[in-house]
Coordinates of C-alpha atoms in Angstrom, one line a residue:
M1025 CA 38.5 15.3 -54.4
D1026 CA 41.7 13.6 -55.7
H1027 CA 44.7 12.5 -53.6
A1028 CA 46.7 15.5 -54.5
K1029 CA 44.0 17.9 -53.3
D1030 CA 43.5 15.8 -50.1
S1031 CA 47.2 16.0 -49.4
A1032 CA 47.3 19.8 -50.0
L1033 CA 44.3 20.4 -47.8
L1034 CA 45.8 18.3 -45.0
S1035 CA 49.1 20.3 -45.3
A1036 CA 47.2 23.6 -45.1
I1037 CA 45.3 22.4 -42.0
M1038 CA 48.4 21.2 -40.2
E1039 CA 50.4 24.3 -41.1
T1040 CA 47.8 26.8 -39.9
T1041 CA 46.2 25.1 -36.8
A1042 CA 47.4 26.6 -33.5
D1043 CA 47.1 23.2 -31.8
S1044 CA 49.6 20.3 -32.0
M1045 CA 48.7 17.7 -34.7
I1046 CA 50.5 14.4 -35.0
V1047 CA 50.0 11.6 -37.5
S1048 CA 51.4 8.2 -36.3
D1049 CA 51.3 4.6 -37.5
S1050 CA 50.0 1.5 -35.7
R1051 CA 53.4 1.3 -33.8
G1052 CA 53.0 4.8 -32.5
M1053 CA 55.8 6.1 -34.8
M1054 CA 55.3 9.8 -35.8
I1055 CA 54.9 10.1 -39.6
R1056 CA 54.0 13.7 -39.7
V1057 CA 53.9 16.7 -37.2
N1058 CA 52.9 20.3 -37.7
P1059 CA 54.9 23.4 -36.6
A1060 CA 52.8 23.9 -33.6
T1061 CA 54.0 20.6 -32.2
G1062 CA 57.6 21.7 -32.4
R1063 CA 56.8 25.0 -30.7
L1064 CA 54.7 23.3 -28.0
F1065 CA 57.2 20.6 -27.0
G1066 CA 60.5 22.4 -27.9
Y1067 CA 61.7 20.2 -30.7
R1068 CA 62.5 20.7 -34.3
I1069 CA 60.2 18.8 -36.6
S1070 CA 63.1 16.8 -37.9
E1071 CA 63.7 15.5 -34.4
L1072 CA 60.2 14.2 -34.1
V1073 CA 59.4 12.5 -37.4
G1074 CA 60.3 8.8 -37.2
Q1075 CA 60.3 8.9 -33.4
S1076 CA 57.7 7.2 -31.1
V1077 CA 54.9 9.5 -29.7
N1078 CA 56.0 8.2 -26.3
L1079 CA 58.8 10.8 -26.6
L1080 CA 56.2 13.4 -25.8
M1081 CA 54.7 11.7 -22.7
P1082 CA 55.9 10.8 -19.2
D1083 CA 56.7 7.1 -18.8
A1084 CA 53.5 6.1 -16.9
L1085 CA 51.3 7.7 -19.6
A1086 CA 53.3 6.2 -22.4
D1087 CA 52.8 2.7 -21.1
L1088 CA 49.0 3.3 -20.7
H1089 CA 48.9 4.9 -24.2
D1090 CA 50.5 1.8 -25.8
G1091 CA 48.0 -0.4 -24.0
F1092 CA 45.1 1.7 -25.3
M1093 CA 46.3 1.6 -28.9
R1094 CA 47.0 -2.1 -28.9
H1095 CA 43.6 -2.8 -27.3
H1096 CA 41.8 -0.7 -29.9
I1097 CA 43.6 -2.3 -32.9
E1098 CA 42.8 -5.8 -31.6
T1099 CA 39.2 -5.3 -30.4
G1100 CA 37.9 -2.0 -31.9
E1101 CA 36.8 -0.9 -28.5
K1102 CA 37.2 2.9 -27.8
R1103 CA 39.1 3.7 -24.7
I1104 CA 40.8 6.7 -26.1
I1105 CA 39.9 6.9 -29.8
G1106 CA 37.4 9.6 -30.4
L1107 CA 37.3 10.4 -26.7
G1108 CA 39.2 13.5 -25.5
R1109 CA 41.0 13.4 -22.2
D1110 CA 43.3 15.7 -20.2
V1111 CA 46.8 14.3 -19.9
E1112 CA 50.4 15.5 -19.3
G1113 CA 52.9 16.4 -22.0
L1114 CA 56.7 16.1 -21.7
R1115 CA 58.8 18.8 -23.2
K1116 CA 62.3 18.4 -24.6
N1117 CA 63.7 20.2 -21.5
G1118 CA 62.0 17.6 -19.2
S1119 CA 59.2 19.8 -17.9
L1120 CA 55.6 18.5 -17.7
F1121 CA 52.5 20.5 -18.7
P1122 CA 48.8 19.8 -19.0
V1123 CA 47.2 19.1 -22.5
H1124 CA 43.9 18.0 -23.8
L1125 CA 44.4 15.0 -26.1
S1126 CA 42.0 13.9 -28.9
V1127 CA 42.8 10.9 -31.0
G1128 CA 41.2 9.8 -34.3
H1129 CA 41.7 6.6 -36.2
A1130 CA 41.7 5.9 -40.0
D1131 CA 42.3 2.8 -42.1
I1132 CA 43.9 3.9 -45.4
G1133 CA 44.6 1.1 -47.8
G1134 CA 45.0 -1.4 -45.0
E1135 CA 47.4 0.9 -43.1
Q1136 CA 46.3 1.8 -39.6
L1137 CA 46.9 5.6 -39.0
F1138 CA 46.2 7.7 -35.9
V1139 CA 45.8 11.5 -35.7
G1140 CA 46.4 13.1 -32.3
I1141 CA 45.4 16.8 -31.6
L1142 CA 46.9 18.3 -28.4
H1143 CA 45.7 21.6 -26.9
D1144 CA 47.8 23.3 -24.3
L1145 CA 45.9 23.8 -21.1
T1146 CA 48.6 25.7 -19.2
D1147 CA 46.9 29.1 -19.3
R1148 CA 43.5 27.6 -18.6
R1149 CA 44.8 25.8 -15.5
A1150 CA 46.6 29.0 -14.3
A1151 CA 43.4 30.9 -14.8
E1152 CA 41.4 28.3 -12.9
D1153 CA 43.9 28.3 -10.1
A1154 CA 43.8 32.1 -9.9
L1155 CA 40.0 32.0 -9.8
A1156 CA 40.0 29.3 -7.1
R1157 CA 42.4 31.4 -5.0
S1158 CA 40.2 34.5 -5.5
Q1159 CA 37.1 32.5 -4.6
R1160 CA 38.7 31.0 -1.5
L1161 CA 39.7 34.5 -0.3
D1162 CA 36.3 35.8 -1.0
A1163 CA 34.7 32.9 1.0
I1164 CA 37.1 33.5 3.9
G1165 CA 36.3 37.1 3.7
Q1166 CA 32.6 36.5 4.0
L1167 CA 33.2 34.1 6.9
T1168 CA 35.5 36.4 8.8
G1169 CA 33.2 39.4 8.1
G1170 CA 30.3 37.7 9.7
M1171 CA 32.4 36.5 12.6
A1172 CA 33.9 40.0 13.1
H1173 CA 30.4 41.5 13.2
D1174 CA 29.2 39.0 15.8
F1175 CA 32.4 39.5 17.9
N1176 CA 31.9 43.2 17.8
N1177 CA 28.4 42.8 19.3
L1178 CA 29.8 40.7 22.1
L1179 CA 32.7 43.1 22.8
T1180 CA 30.3 46.0 22.9
V1181 CA 28.4 44.3 25.7
I1182 CA 31.7 43.4 27.6
I1183 CA 33.2 46.9 27.3
G1184 CA 29.9 48.5 28.2
N1185 CA 29.5 46.4 31.4
L1186 CA 33.1 46.9 32.4
E1187 CA 32.7 50.7 32.0
L1188 CA 29.5 50.6 34.1
L1189 CA 31.3 48.7 36.9
E1190 CA 34.2 51.2 36.8
M1191 CA 31.7 54.1 37.2
R1192 CA 29.9 52.6 40.2
G1193 CA 33.0 52.8 42.3
V1194 CA 35.5 50.0 43.0
N1195 CA 38.6 49.6 45.1
D1196 CA 42.1 49.9 43.6
R1197 CA 42.5 46.2 43.2
Q1198 CA 39.2 45.8 41.4
L1199 CA 40.0 48.9 39.2
A1200 CA 43.2 47.3 38.0
L1201 CA 41.4 44.1 37.0
I1202 CA 38.7 46.1 35.2
E1203 CA 41.3 48.3 33.3
D1204 CA 43.2 45.1 32.2
S1205 CA 40.0 43.7 30.9
L1206 CA 39.0 46.9 29.1
D1207 CA 42.5 47.0 27.5
S1208 CA 42.1 43.4 26.3
A1209 CA 38.6 44.1 25.0
E1210 CA 39.8 47.1 23.1
L1211 CA 42.6 44.9 21.5
G1212 CA 39.8 42.4 20.5
A1213 CA 37.9 45.3 18.9
E1214 CA 41.0 46.4 17.0
L1215 CA 41.4 42.8 15.8
T1216 CA 37.9 42.5 14.5
S1217 CA 38.2 45.9 12.7
R1218 CA 41.2 44.5 10.9
L1219 CA 39.2 41.4 9.9
L1220 CA 36.4 43.7 8.6
V1221 CA 38.9 45.4 6.3
F1222 CA 40.0 42.0 4.9
A1223 CA 36.3 41.2 4.4
R1224 CA 35.9 44.5 2.6
R1225 CA 33.2 45.6 5.0
G1226 CA 35.3 48.2 6.8
D1227 CA 34.4 51.9 6.5
L1228 CA 36.9 53.6 4.2
K1229 CA 37.2 57.3 3.9
P1230 CA 38.9 57.8 0.5
V1231 CA 40.1 61.2 -0.6
K1232 CA 42.1 62.3 -3.6
S1233 CA 45.7 61.7 -2.7
D1234 CA 49.3 61.8 -4.0
L1235 CA 50.8 58.5 -2.9
R1236 CA 54.3 60.2 -2.7
D1237 CA 53.1 62.5 0.1
L1238 CA 51.5 59.6 2.0
C1239 CA 54.6 57.5 1.7
K1240 CA 56.9 60.4 2.9
A1241 CA 54.7 60.9 6.0
T1242 CA 54.8 57.2 6.7
L1243 CA 58.5 57.0 6.3
A1244 CA 59.0 59.7 8.9
I1245 CA 57.5 57.3 11.3
L1246 CA 59.1 54.1 10.0
R1247 CA 62.7 55.4 10.1
R1248 CA 62.4 55.9 13.9
T1249 CA 61.0 52.5 14.5
I1250 CA 62.8 50.0 12.2
G1251 CA 66.3 50.5 13.6
D1252 CA 69.7 51.4 12.2
D1253 CA 70.3 48.0 10.7
Y1254 CA 67.8 48.7 8.0
R1255 CA 68.2 51.0 5.0
V1256 CA 65.1 52.5 3.3
K1257 CA 65.5 53.6 -0.3
T1258 CA 62.8 55.6 -2.2
D1259 CA 62.2 55.9 -5.9
F1260 CA 59.3 58.3 -6.6
A1261 CA 58.4 59.4 -10.1
A1262 CA 58.7 63.1 -10.8
T1263 CA 55.0 63.3 -11.6
I1264 CA 52.3 60.9 -10.8
S1265 CA 48.5 60.8 -11.0
Q1266 CA 46.3 61.2 -8.0
V1267 CA 44.1 58.3 -6.7
M1268 CA 41.2 57.9 -4.3
V1269 CA 42.4 56.2 -1.2
D1270 CA 41.9 56.3 2.5
P1271 CA 45.1 57.9 3.8
V1272 CA 45.0 56.2 7.2
Q1273 CA 44.5 52.7 5.7
L1274 CA 47.2 53.4 3.0
Q1275 CA 49.7 54.3 5.7
S1276 CA 48.7 51.3 7.8
A1277 CA 49.2 49.0 4.8
L1278 CA 52.6 50.5 4.1
I1279 CA 53.7 50.1 7.7
N1280 CA 52.5 46.5 7.6
L1281 CA 54.6 45.8 4.4
A1282 CA 57.6 47.6 5.8
L1283 CA 57.6 45.7 9.1
N1284 CA 57.1 42.4 7.1
A1285 CA 60.2 43.4 5.1
R1286 CA 62.1 44.1 8.3
D1287 CA 61.1 40.7 9.8
A1288 CA 62.3 39.0 6.6
M1289 CA 65.8 40.5 7.2
P1290 CA 66.7 39.5 10.7
G1291 CA 70.3 40.5 10.2
G1292 CA 69.5 43.8 8.7
G1293 CA 69.1 44.8 5.0
E1294 CA 67.6 47.1 2.5
F1295 CA 64.2 47.7 1.2
L1296 CA 62.8 50.1 -1.4
I1297 CA 59.5 52.0 -1.7
S1298 CA 58.7 53.2 -5.2
V1299 CA 55.8 55.0 -6.7
S1300 CA 55.0 55.5 -10.3
D1301 CA 52.2 55.6 -12.9
V1302 CA 51.7 52.5 -15.0
I1303 CA 49.4 51.9 -18.0
I1304 CA 48.2 48.4 -18.6
D1305 CA 47.1 48.6 -22.3
D1306 CA 48.0 45.3 -23.9
T1307 CA 46.8 41.7 -23.4
Y1308 CA 50.2 40.4 -22.3
M1309 CA 50.5 42.7 -19.3
A1310 CA 46.8 42.2 -18.4
Q1311 CA 47.5 38.4 -18.5
E1312 CA 50.6 38.7 -16.4
T1313 CA 49.0 40.8 -13.7
D1314 CA 45.4 39.5 -13.9
M1315 CA 44.2 43.1 -14.1
E1316 CA 41.8 45.0 -16.3
P1317 CA 43.5 47.3 -18.8
G1318 CA 43.7 50.9 -17.5
H1319 CA 45.7 53.6 -15.9
Y1320 CA 47.1 52.8 -12.4
V1321 CA 49.4 54.3 -9.8
R1322 CA 51.7 51.5 -8.6
L1323 CA 53.3 51.4 -5.1
F1324 CA 56.1 48.9 -4.8
V1325 CA 57.7 47.6 -1.6
S1326 CA 60.7 45.4 -2.1
D1327 CA 63.2 43.8 0.3
D1328 CA 66.3 41.7 0.0
G1329 CA 65.3 39.3 2.8
E1330 CA 64.5 35.6 3.1
G1331 CA 61.9 35.4 0.4
M1332 CA 58.8 33.1 0.4
G1333 CA 58.3 29.6 -1.0
P1334 CA 55.5 28.7 -3.4
E1335 CA 53.1 27.5 -0.6
A1336 CA 53.6 30.6 1.4
Q1337 CA 53.0 32.8 -1.6
K1338 CA 49.7 31.0 -2.4
R1339 CA 48.4 31.6 1.2
A1340 CA 50.1 34.9 2.0
F1341 CA 46.8 36.9 2.0
E1342 CA 44.7 34.5 4.0
P1343 CA 43.8 35.7 7.5
F1344 CA 45.7 33.9 10.3
F1345 CA 48.2 32.4 8.0
T1346 CA 51.6 33.2 9.2
T1347 CA 55.2 32.0 8.9
K1348 CA 56.1 34.0 12.1
S1349 CA 54.0 32.3 14.8
D1350 CA 57.1 31.8 16.9
K1351 CA 57.7 35.6 16.7
G1352 CA 54.1 36.6 17.7
G1353 CA 52.8 36.9 14.1
T1354 CA 49.0 37.0 13.9
G1355 CA 48.7 36.4 10.1
L1356 CA 46.4 39.5 9.8
G1357 CA 48.8 42.0 8.4
L1358 CA 48.8 41.0 4.7
A1359 CA 45.1 40.0 4.9
M1360 CA 44.4 43.6 5.9
V1361 CA 46.5 45.0 3.1
Y1362 CA 44.8 42.7 0.6
G1363 CA 41.3 43.7 1.8
F1364 CA 42.1 47.4 1.8
V1365 CA 43.6 47.4 -1.7
R1366 CA 40.6 45.4 -3.1
Q1367 CA 38.1 47.5 -1.3
S1368 CA 39.8 50.5 -2.9
G1369 CA 39.2 49.1 -6.3
G1370 CA 42.8 48.1 -6.8
H1371 CA 45.0 45.0 -7.2
I1372 CA 47.9 43.5 -5.4
T1373 CA 50.7 41.4 -6.8
L1374 CA 53.3 39.3 -5.0
Y1375 CA 56.7 38.3 -6.4
S1376 CA 59.2 36.4 -4.3
E1377 CA 62.2 34.0 -4.5
P1378 CA 63.5 32.1 -1.5
G1379 CA 66.7 33.6 -0.4
H1380 CA 66.4 36.6 -2.6
G1381 CA 63.6 38.8 -1.2
T1382 CA 60.0 39.7 -1.8
S1383 CA 58.2 42.5 -3.8
F1384 CA 54.6 43.6 -3.3
G1385 CA 53.0 45.7 -5.9
L1386 CA 49.9 47.8 -4.9
Y1387 CA 47.9 49.1 -7.9
F1388 CA 45.3 51.9 -7.5
P1389 CA 43.1 53.0 -10.4
V1390 CA 43.4 56.5 -11.6
S1391 CA 40.5 58.7 -12.7
Q1392 CA 41.4 59.9 -16.1
P1393 CA 39.9 61.3 -19.3
V1394 CA 39.0 58.7 -21.9
H1395 CA 38.8 58.8 -25.7
H1396 CA 35.5 59.6 -27.4
D1397 CA 34.9 55.8 -27.8
G1398 CA 35.2 55.3 -24.1
S1399 CA 38.5 53.4 -24.2
T1400 CA 41.7 54.1 -22.3
P1401 CA 44.8 55.3 -24.2
A1402 CA 46.7 52.4 -25.7
A1403 CA 50.0 52.3 -27.5
N1404 CA 49.9 53.1 -31.1
A1405 CA 50.9 50.0 -33.2
A1406 CA 53.0 52.3 -35.4
D1407 CA 55.0 53.2 -32.3
I1408 CA 56.1 49.6 -31.6
P1409 CA 59.3 48.8 -33.4
Q1410 CA 59.4 45.4 -35.0
G1411 CA 62.3 43.0 -35.3
Q1412 CA 63.7 41.6 -38.5
G1413 CA 63.9 37.9 -37.6
Q1414 CA 66.9 38.3 -35.2
I1415 CA 67.3 35.4 -32.7
V1416 CA 66.4 36.2 -29.0
L1417 CA 67.4 33.6 -26.4
I1418 CA 64.9 33.8 -23.5
V1419 CA 66.2 32.6 -20.1
E1420 CA 63.5 32.1 -17.4
D1421 CA 63.0 29.4 -14.8
N1422 CA 59.3 29.9 -14.5
P1423 CA 57.6 27.8 -17.3
K1424 CA 54.5 30.0 -17.5
V1425 CA 56.5 33.2 -17.7
R1426 CA 58.9 31.6 -20.2
R1427 CA 56.1 30.7 -22.5
L1428 CA 54.6 34.1 -22.2
S1429 CA 57.9 35.8 -23.0
V1430 CA 58.4 33.6 -26.0
E1431 CA 55.0 34.7 -27.3
R1432 CA 55.7 38.3 -26.7
V1433 CA 59.1 38.3 -28.4
R1434 CA 57.8 36.3 -31.4
D1435 CA 54.9 38.8 -31.8
L1436 CA 57.5 41.6 -32.2
G1437 CA 59.0 39.9 -35.3
Y1438 CA 61.9 37.9 -33.7
Q1439 CA 62.8 34.3 -33.7
T1440 CA 63.2 32.7 -30.3
L1441 CA 65.2 30.1 -28.4
D1442 CA 64.6 29.5 -24.7
A1443 CA 66.4 28.1 -21.7
R1444 CA 65.3 27.3 -18.1
N1445 CA 68.3 28.8 -16.4
G1446 CA 71.6 30.6 -16.9
D1447 CA 73.6 27.4 -17.1
A1448 CA 71.5 26.0 -19.9
A1449 CA 71.6 29.4 -21.7
Y1450 CA 75.4 29.5 -21.6
E1451 CA 75.6 25.9 -22.9
T1452 CA 73.4 26.9 -25.8
L1453 CA 75.8 29.7 -26.7
V1454 CA 78.9 27.5 -26.2
S1455 CA 77.4 24.9 -28.6
G1456 CA 77.7 27.4 -31.4
T1457 CA 74.1 28.3 -31.7
H1458 CA 73.7 31.8 -33.2
V1459 CA 72.0 34.3 -30.9
D1460 CA 71.6 38.0 -31.3
V1461 CA 70.2 38.9 -27.9
V1462 CA 70.0 37.1 -24.5
F1463 CA 66.9 38.2 -22.6
S1464 CA 67.3 36.8 -19.1
D1465 CA 65.6 36.9 -15.7
L1466 CA 67.9 37.9 -12.8
V1467 CA 67.0 35.3 -10.1
M1468 CA 67.3 31.7 -11.3
P1469 CA 68.3 28.3 -10.0
G1470 CA 71.7 26.9 -11.0
H1471 CA 75.2 28.4 -10.9
L1472 CA 74.6 31.5 -13.0
N1473 CA 72.2 34.3 -12.0
G1474 CA 71.3 36.9 -14.6
Y1475 CA 74.2 39.2 -13.8
E1476 CA 76.7 36.4 -13.9
L1477 CA 75.3 35.1 -17.2
A1478 CA 75.5 38.7 -18.6
A1479 CA 79.1 39.0 -17.6
K1480 CA 80.1 35.7 -19.2
V1481 CA 78.3 36.5 -22.4
R1482 CA 80.0 39.9 -22.6
Q1483 CA 83.4 38.2 -22.1
S1484 CA 83.0 35.2 -24.4
F1485 CA 80.4 36.5 -26.9
P1486 CA 80.9 40.3 -27.2
D1487 CA 78.6 40.5 -30.3
V1488 CA 75.6 39.2 -28.3
Q1489 CA 73.5 41.8 -26.7
V1490 CA 72.0 41.3 -23.2
L1491 CA 68.6 42.5 -21.7
L1492 CA 67.9 41.7 -18.1
T1493 CA 64.5 41.6 -16.4
S1494 CA 63.3 41.3 -12.8
G1495 CA 60.1 41.0 -10.8
Y1496 CA 61.6 43.1 -8.1
A1497 CA 60.8 46.8 -7.9
S1498 CA 64.5 47.7 -8.1
D1499 CA 67.9 46.2 -7.7
V1500 CA 67.8 46.2 -3.9
V1501 CA 68.0 42.4 -4.1
T1502 CA 71.0 42.2 -6.5
A1503 CA 73.9 43.4 -4.3
S1504 CA 74.6 39.8 -3.3
M1505 CA 74.3 38.7 -6.9
G1506 CA 77.1 40.9 -8.2
G1507 CA 74.6 43.6 -9.3
T1508 CA 75.9 46.4 -11.5
T1509 CA 74.5 49.5 -13.0
E1510 CA 76.0 48.5 -16.4
Y1511 CA 72.8 46.8 -17.3
D1512 CA 69.4 48.5 -17.4
V1513 CA 66.8 46.2 -15.9
L1514 CA 63.3 45.8 -17.4
H1515 CA 61.1 45.5 -14.5
K1516 CA 58.2 43.0 -14.5
P1517 CA 55.4 43.5 -15.3
Y1518 CA 56.3 45.4 -18.4
R1519 CA 54.3 46.6 -21.4
Q1520 CA 54.9 45.2 -24.9
V1521 CA 56.0 48.6 -26.2
E1522 CA 58.6 48.8 -23.5
L1523 CA 60.0 45.4 -24.4
A1524 CA 59.9 46.3 -28.2
R1525 CA 61.8 49.5 -27.6
R1526 CA 64.6 47.9 -25.4
L1527 CA 65.2 45.1 -28.0
H1528 CA 65.2 47.6 -30.9
A1529 CA 67.7 49.9 -29.1
L1530 CA 70.0 47.0 -28.4
L1531 CA 70.0 45.9 -32.0
A1532 CA 70.0 49.3 -33.7

């Protein structure tokens, strides 16, 4: 094969591969990079060629990498050449992310060249973390289930003996002591029953139910108990599918979530309970929710309270983990909700931002007819409107969600830019960069939240359209953010067809 064919083949490989490919010289200067490298690190190709590969690494790794290259050239010893390893990459915006790096070496006409291939490990790491959390909760469930069973046996003996003593005749002083002991033993039995629900060993009595009716009955109780400082809003779909749930456990779960919301708003506030059908029928939404595609009824409980930090969110469903120990919290409320939903064949999601509130999503599977091939109904590709190369600026502070949003929008036929917060997005617009649509999250760090960014865009760049999105069930959290009904909010998680139709409507 001649040189021209070799060059054409190399070009085809670099253009089509989904992984980052970088060709550098002996000094570590980038001679050639493929388009995937630009997408992965957030640079234009012209910004990379002629620069050191150290531009794409944190300082500590860059120093180590230089040492590896120098050592290999001088001795031929392989410390990184031909050996893949997991390292960290550095994006243009300063964020770090995990990659797998493989390096090859070639001597072409006396010139030392190195080829690096980098594979993004972000999604794999996220999946591994999610699996580890699930496995940890399962292990804790098995442990607590066994303990609860043993404690129930002990409590049975204690309660039985106390009742026998009471029946044999005792004086008033002894009777008071026995009754106090019985009350405590009964509380212990209630505690273990809640542990069994978390461990998915409790006895559920599911019946076909309309979640709207169960929520209305529960709200009649809640409104009398939560106090006048708290406002409860409801948003029930006009029609929803029925699901198989235990009504008592569903109402108990809803009460737990509502009381948690109240405790997160010590000075009063507002929370919303919403119920609607949702169909998860594309890979993006399944990836975002970690759920199997299918038809679900979703119950959302959102508040505008204190919110939860990352560590609290990771451990929220573990039994005995509580941020309210000084207020008498047992750490079993959310564990019970988690166990009930999972035992019912459903899923639970948590979205929270410190200072802006929390939203829990409870998903219960619907029994529904399927197509003749056994699949659930999916959106027809012909019904999904495509873009014509317009530029969408995606504004999202969560790196994983930002990358996912970029993929979703590109798959719809649009070009993308991205920014990590509202301030960076506005700077992009002020710099003169052409943008057709700003697609922004509501809650972000920095000076500009989503509503404030939208207002500045409308004022300074009236030709730029704005689409807002939020992980909260409604706009209950946005009153303090300057929320307005002028903007229709696309609620996370959303289907690809919903995103496509919103973008198409804005640009039509």
